Every structure is written in structure tokens, then in C-alpha cells.
Short mmCIF file of C-alpha atoms in Angstrom, two decimals:
data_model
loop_
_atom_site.label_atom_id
_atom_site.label_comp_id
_atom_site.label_asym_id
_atom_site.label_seq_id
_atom_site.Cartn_x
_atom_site.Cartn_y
_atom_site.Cartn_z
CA UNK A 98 -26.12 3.00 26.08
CA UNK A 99 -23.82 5.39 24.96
CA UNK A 100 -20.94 4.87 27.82
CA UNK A 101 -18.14 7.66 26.19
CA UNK A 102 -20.23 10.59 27.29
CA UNK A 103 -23.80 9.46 29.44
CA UNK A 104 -23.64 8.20 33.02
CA UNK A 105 -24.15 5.00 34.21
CA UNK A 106 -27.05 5.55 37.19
CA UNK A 107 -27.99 8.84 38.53
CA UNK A 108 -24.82 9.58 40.46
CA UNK A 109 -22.26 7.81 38.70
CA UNK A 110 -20.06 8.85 35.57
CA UNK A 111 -18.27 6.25 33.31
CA UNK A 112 -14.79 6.23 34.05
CA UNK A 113 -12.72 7.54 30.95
CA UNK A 114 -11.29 5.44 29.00
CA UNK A 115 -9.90 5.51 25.31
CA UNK A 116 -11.99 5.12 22.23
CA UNK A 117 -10.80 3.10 19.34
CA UNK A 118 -11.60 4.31 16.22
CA UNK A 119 -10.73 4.00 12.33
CA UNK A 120 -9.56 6.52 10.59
CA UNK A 121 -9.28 5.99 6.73
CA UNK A 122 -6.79 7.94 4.47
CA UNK A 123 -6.09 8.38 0.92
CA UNK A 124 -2.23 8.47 -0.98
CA UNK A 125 -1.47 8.94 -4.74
CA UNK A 126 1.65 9.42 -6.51
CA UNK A 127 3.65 9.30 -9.75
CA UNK A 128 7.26 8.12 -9.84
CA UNK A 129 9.39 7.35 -12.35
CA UNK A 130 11.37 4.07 -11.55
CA UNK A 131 14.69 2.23 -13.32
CA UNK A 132 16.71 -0.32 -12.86
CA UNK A 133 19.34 -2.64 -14.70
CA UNK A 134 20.18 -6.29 -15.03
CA UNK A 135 18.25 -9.24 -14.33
CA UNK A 136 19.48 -9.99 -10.97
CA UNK A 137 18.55 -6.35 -9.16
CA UNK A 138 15.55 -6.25 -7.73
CA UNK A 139 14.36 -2.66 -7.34
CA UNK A 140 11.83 -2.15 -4.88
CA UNK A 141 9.63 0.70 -5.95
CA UNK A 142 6.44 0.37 -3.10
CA UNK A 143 6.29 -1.12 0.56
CA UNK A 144 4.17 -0.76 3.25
CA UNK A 145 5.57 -0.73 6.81
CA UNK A 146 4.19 -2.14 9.14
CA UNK A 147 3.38 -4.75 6.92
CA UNK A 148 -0.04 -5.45 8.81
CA UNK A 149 -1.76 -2.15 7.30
CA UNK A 150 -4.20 -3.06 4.95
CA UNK A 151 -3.88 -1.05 1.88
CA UNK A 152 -5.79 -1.37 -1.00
CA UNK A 153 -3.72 0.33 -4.43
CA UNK A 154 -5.09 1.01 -7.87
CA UNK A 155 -1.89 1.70 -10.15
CA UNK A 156 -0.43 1.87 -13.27
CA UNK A 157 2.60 1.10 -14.04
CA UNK A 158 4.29 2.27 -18.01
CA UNK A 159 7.60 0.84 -19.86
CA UNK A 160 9.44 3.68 -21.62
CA UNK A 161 12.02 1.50 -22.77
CA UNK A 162 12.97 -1.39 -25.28
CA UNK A 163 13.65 -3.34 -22.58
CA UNK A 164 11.06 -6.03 -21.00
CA UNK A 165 10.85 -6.08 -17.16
CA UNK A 166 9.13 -8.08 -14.67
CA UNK A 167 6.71 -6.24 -11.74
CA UNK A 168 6.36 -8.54 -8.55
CA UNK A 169 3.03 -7.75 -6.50
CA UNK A 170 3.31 -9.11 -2.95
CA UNK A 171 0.12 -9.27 -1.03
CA UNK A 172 -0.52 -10.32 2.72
CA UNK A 173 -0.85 -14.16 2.98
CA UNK A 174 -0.76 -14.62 -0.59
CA UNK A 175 1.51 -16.12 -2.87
CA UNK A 176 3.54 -13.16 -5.03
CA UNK A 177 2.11 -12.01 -8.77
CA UNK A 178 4.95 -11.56 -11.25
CA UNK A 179 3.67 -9.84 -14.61
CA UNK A 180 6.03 -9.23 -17.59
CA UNK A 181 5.80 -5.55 -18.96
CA UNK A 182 6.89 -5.75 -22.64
CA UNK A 183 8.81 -2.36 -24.05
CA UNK A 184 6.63 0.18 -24.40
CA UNK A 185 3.66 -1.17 -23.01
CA UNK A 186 1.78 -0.78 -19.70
CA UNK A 187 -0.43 -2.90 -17.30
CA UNK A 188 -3.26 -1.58 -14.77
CA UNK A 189 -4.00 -3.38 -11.53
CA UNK A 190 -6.07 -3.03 -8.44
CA UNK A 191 -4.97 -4.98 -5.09
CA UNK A 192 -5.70 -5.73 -1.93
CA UNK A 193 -3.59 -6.39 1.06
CA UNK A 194 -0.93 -4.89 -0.49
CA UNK A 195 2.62 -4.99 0.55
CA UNK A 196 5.43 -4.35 -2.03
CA UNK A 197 6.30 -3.78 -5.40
CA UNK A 198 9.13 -4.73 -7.17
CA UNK A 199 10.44 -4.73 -10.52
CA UNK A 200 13.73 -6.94 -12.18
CA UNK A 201 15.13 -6.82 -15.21
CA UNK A 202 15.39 -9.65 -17.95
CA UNK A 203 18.30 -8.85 -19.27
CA UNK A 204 22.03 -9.10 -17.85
CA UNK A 205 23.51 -4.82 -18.30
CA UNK A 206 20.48 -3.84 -19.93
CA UNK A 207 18.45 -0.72 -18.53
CA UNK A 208 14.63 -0.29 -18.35
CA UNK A 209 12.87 2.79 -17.48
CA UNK A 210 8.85 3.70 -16.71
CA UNK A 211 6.68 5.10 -14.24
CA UNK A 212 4.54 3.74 -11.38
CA UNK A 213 1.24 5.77 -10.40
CA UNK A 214 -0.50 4.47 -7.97
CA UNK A 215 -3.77 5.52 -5.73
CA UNK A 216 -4.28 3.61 -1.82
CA UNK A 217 -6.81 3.70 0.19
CA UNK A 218 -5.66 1.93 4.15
CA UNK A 219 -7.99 2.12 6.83
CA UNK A 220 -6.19 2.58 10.45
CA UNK A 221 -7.10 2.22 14.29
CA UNK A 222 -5.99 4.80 16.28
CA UNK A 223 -6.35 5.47 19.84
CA UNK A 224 -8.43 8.71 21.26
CA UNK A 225 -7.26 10.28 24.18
CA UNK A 226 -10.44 10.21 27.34
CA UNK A 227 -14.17 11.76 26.01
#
């Protein structure tokens, strides 16, 4: 029985109430990113509230002729640190995904790229009385 919008008996309406529903919602963007040193960590994606559940597809490009690290932190998951080698690029597709991060290798040397990225996250949301 369909209780949102069909009575209960022949005299008697449902009482309103809210409706939960999902709503799901697409992002994409290009950024450049940069950073220097080894010790910096540069934080170039996060989700907050950290319980959303996005799912990213992503590239991300060195420009430079320096190597830097890119640290993937998913929900209850142990972080994924991939070196990027100058002029190179990696691809990934993640779930659960909280933040992305990149570091440097080198003490006062500079690295520069781009991150493009795609999410998909998938919401509740409240509805106001049917």
C-alpha cells in the first residue's frame, strides 16, 4: 500500500510524514595543482562530510621534471600512494572516496600538473509532507 498519498480505511488519511529519498548528482572539474618540497602535503580533493559516498574517475598529469607522490584516501581503507614520474600521468577510478593529496620528493623542488576528475555521490535527503 502506497501510504504517502492513499488512505488507510475508508475514512482515514495517513498522517504526513516525510519521505526519504536519494537523490544522485554528478561533479567534474579540471584544476591545475602545485606544490614544493617533500614535506608539504597539498591537498587538492576532500569530501566533507566525510560519510558521502563518492565514487571519482580522474586523471591526474605531471608537467614537470619533478616526481611527486598522489595519496588516495578512501573510507575504511588503508591510503594508496602512487608515484607520478615527470611528465607522465596515471588514471584511476575509486570508491568511497575521501581526499587527495599530493607531496613532493624533493626538498625546494617544484612540481606542477593537473587533476580532472568526474564523481558520481548518491545523497538522502528529506521531503517536506506528500
Amino acid at each position: 500500500m502506497d501510504c504517502f498519498s492513499k488512505p488507510l480505511g475508508k475514512d482515514v488519511k495517513c498522517p504526513q510524514r516525510p519521505k526519504r529519498e536519494c537523490k544522485d548528482a554528478h561533479f567534474e572539474n579540471c584544476a591545475p595543482i602545485s606544490g614544493s618540497g617533500n614535506r608539504d602535503v597539498n591537498v587538492i580533493f576532500d569530501v566533507e562530510p566525510n560519510s558521502l559516498h563518492v565514487t571519482a574517475a580522474g586523471t591526474i598529469e605531471n608537467f614537470s621534471d619533478q616526481s611527486f607522490n598522489v595519496r588516495f584516501e578512501r573510507e575504511n581503507s588503508a591510503p594508496i600512494i602512487i608515484l607520478i614520474a615527470p611528465h607522465s600521468s596515471i588514471t584511476f577510478v575509486y570508491d568511497n572516496l575521501i581526499r587527495i593529496a599530493t607531496t613532493g620528493t624533493a626538498p625546494e623542488r617544484t612540481y606542477n600538473g593537473s587533476l580532472k576528475i568526474q564523481l558520481h555521490y548518491t545523497f538522502e535527503r528529506v521531503c517536506k509532507k506528500y
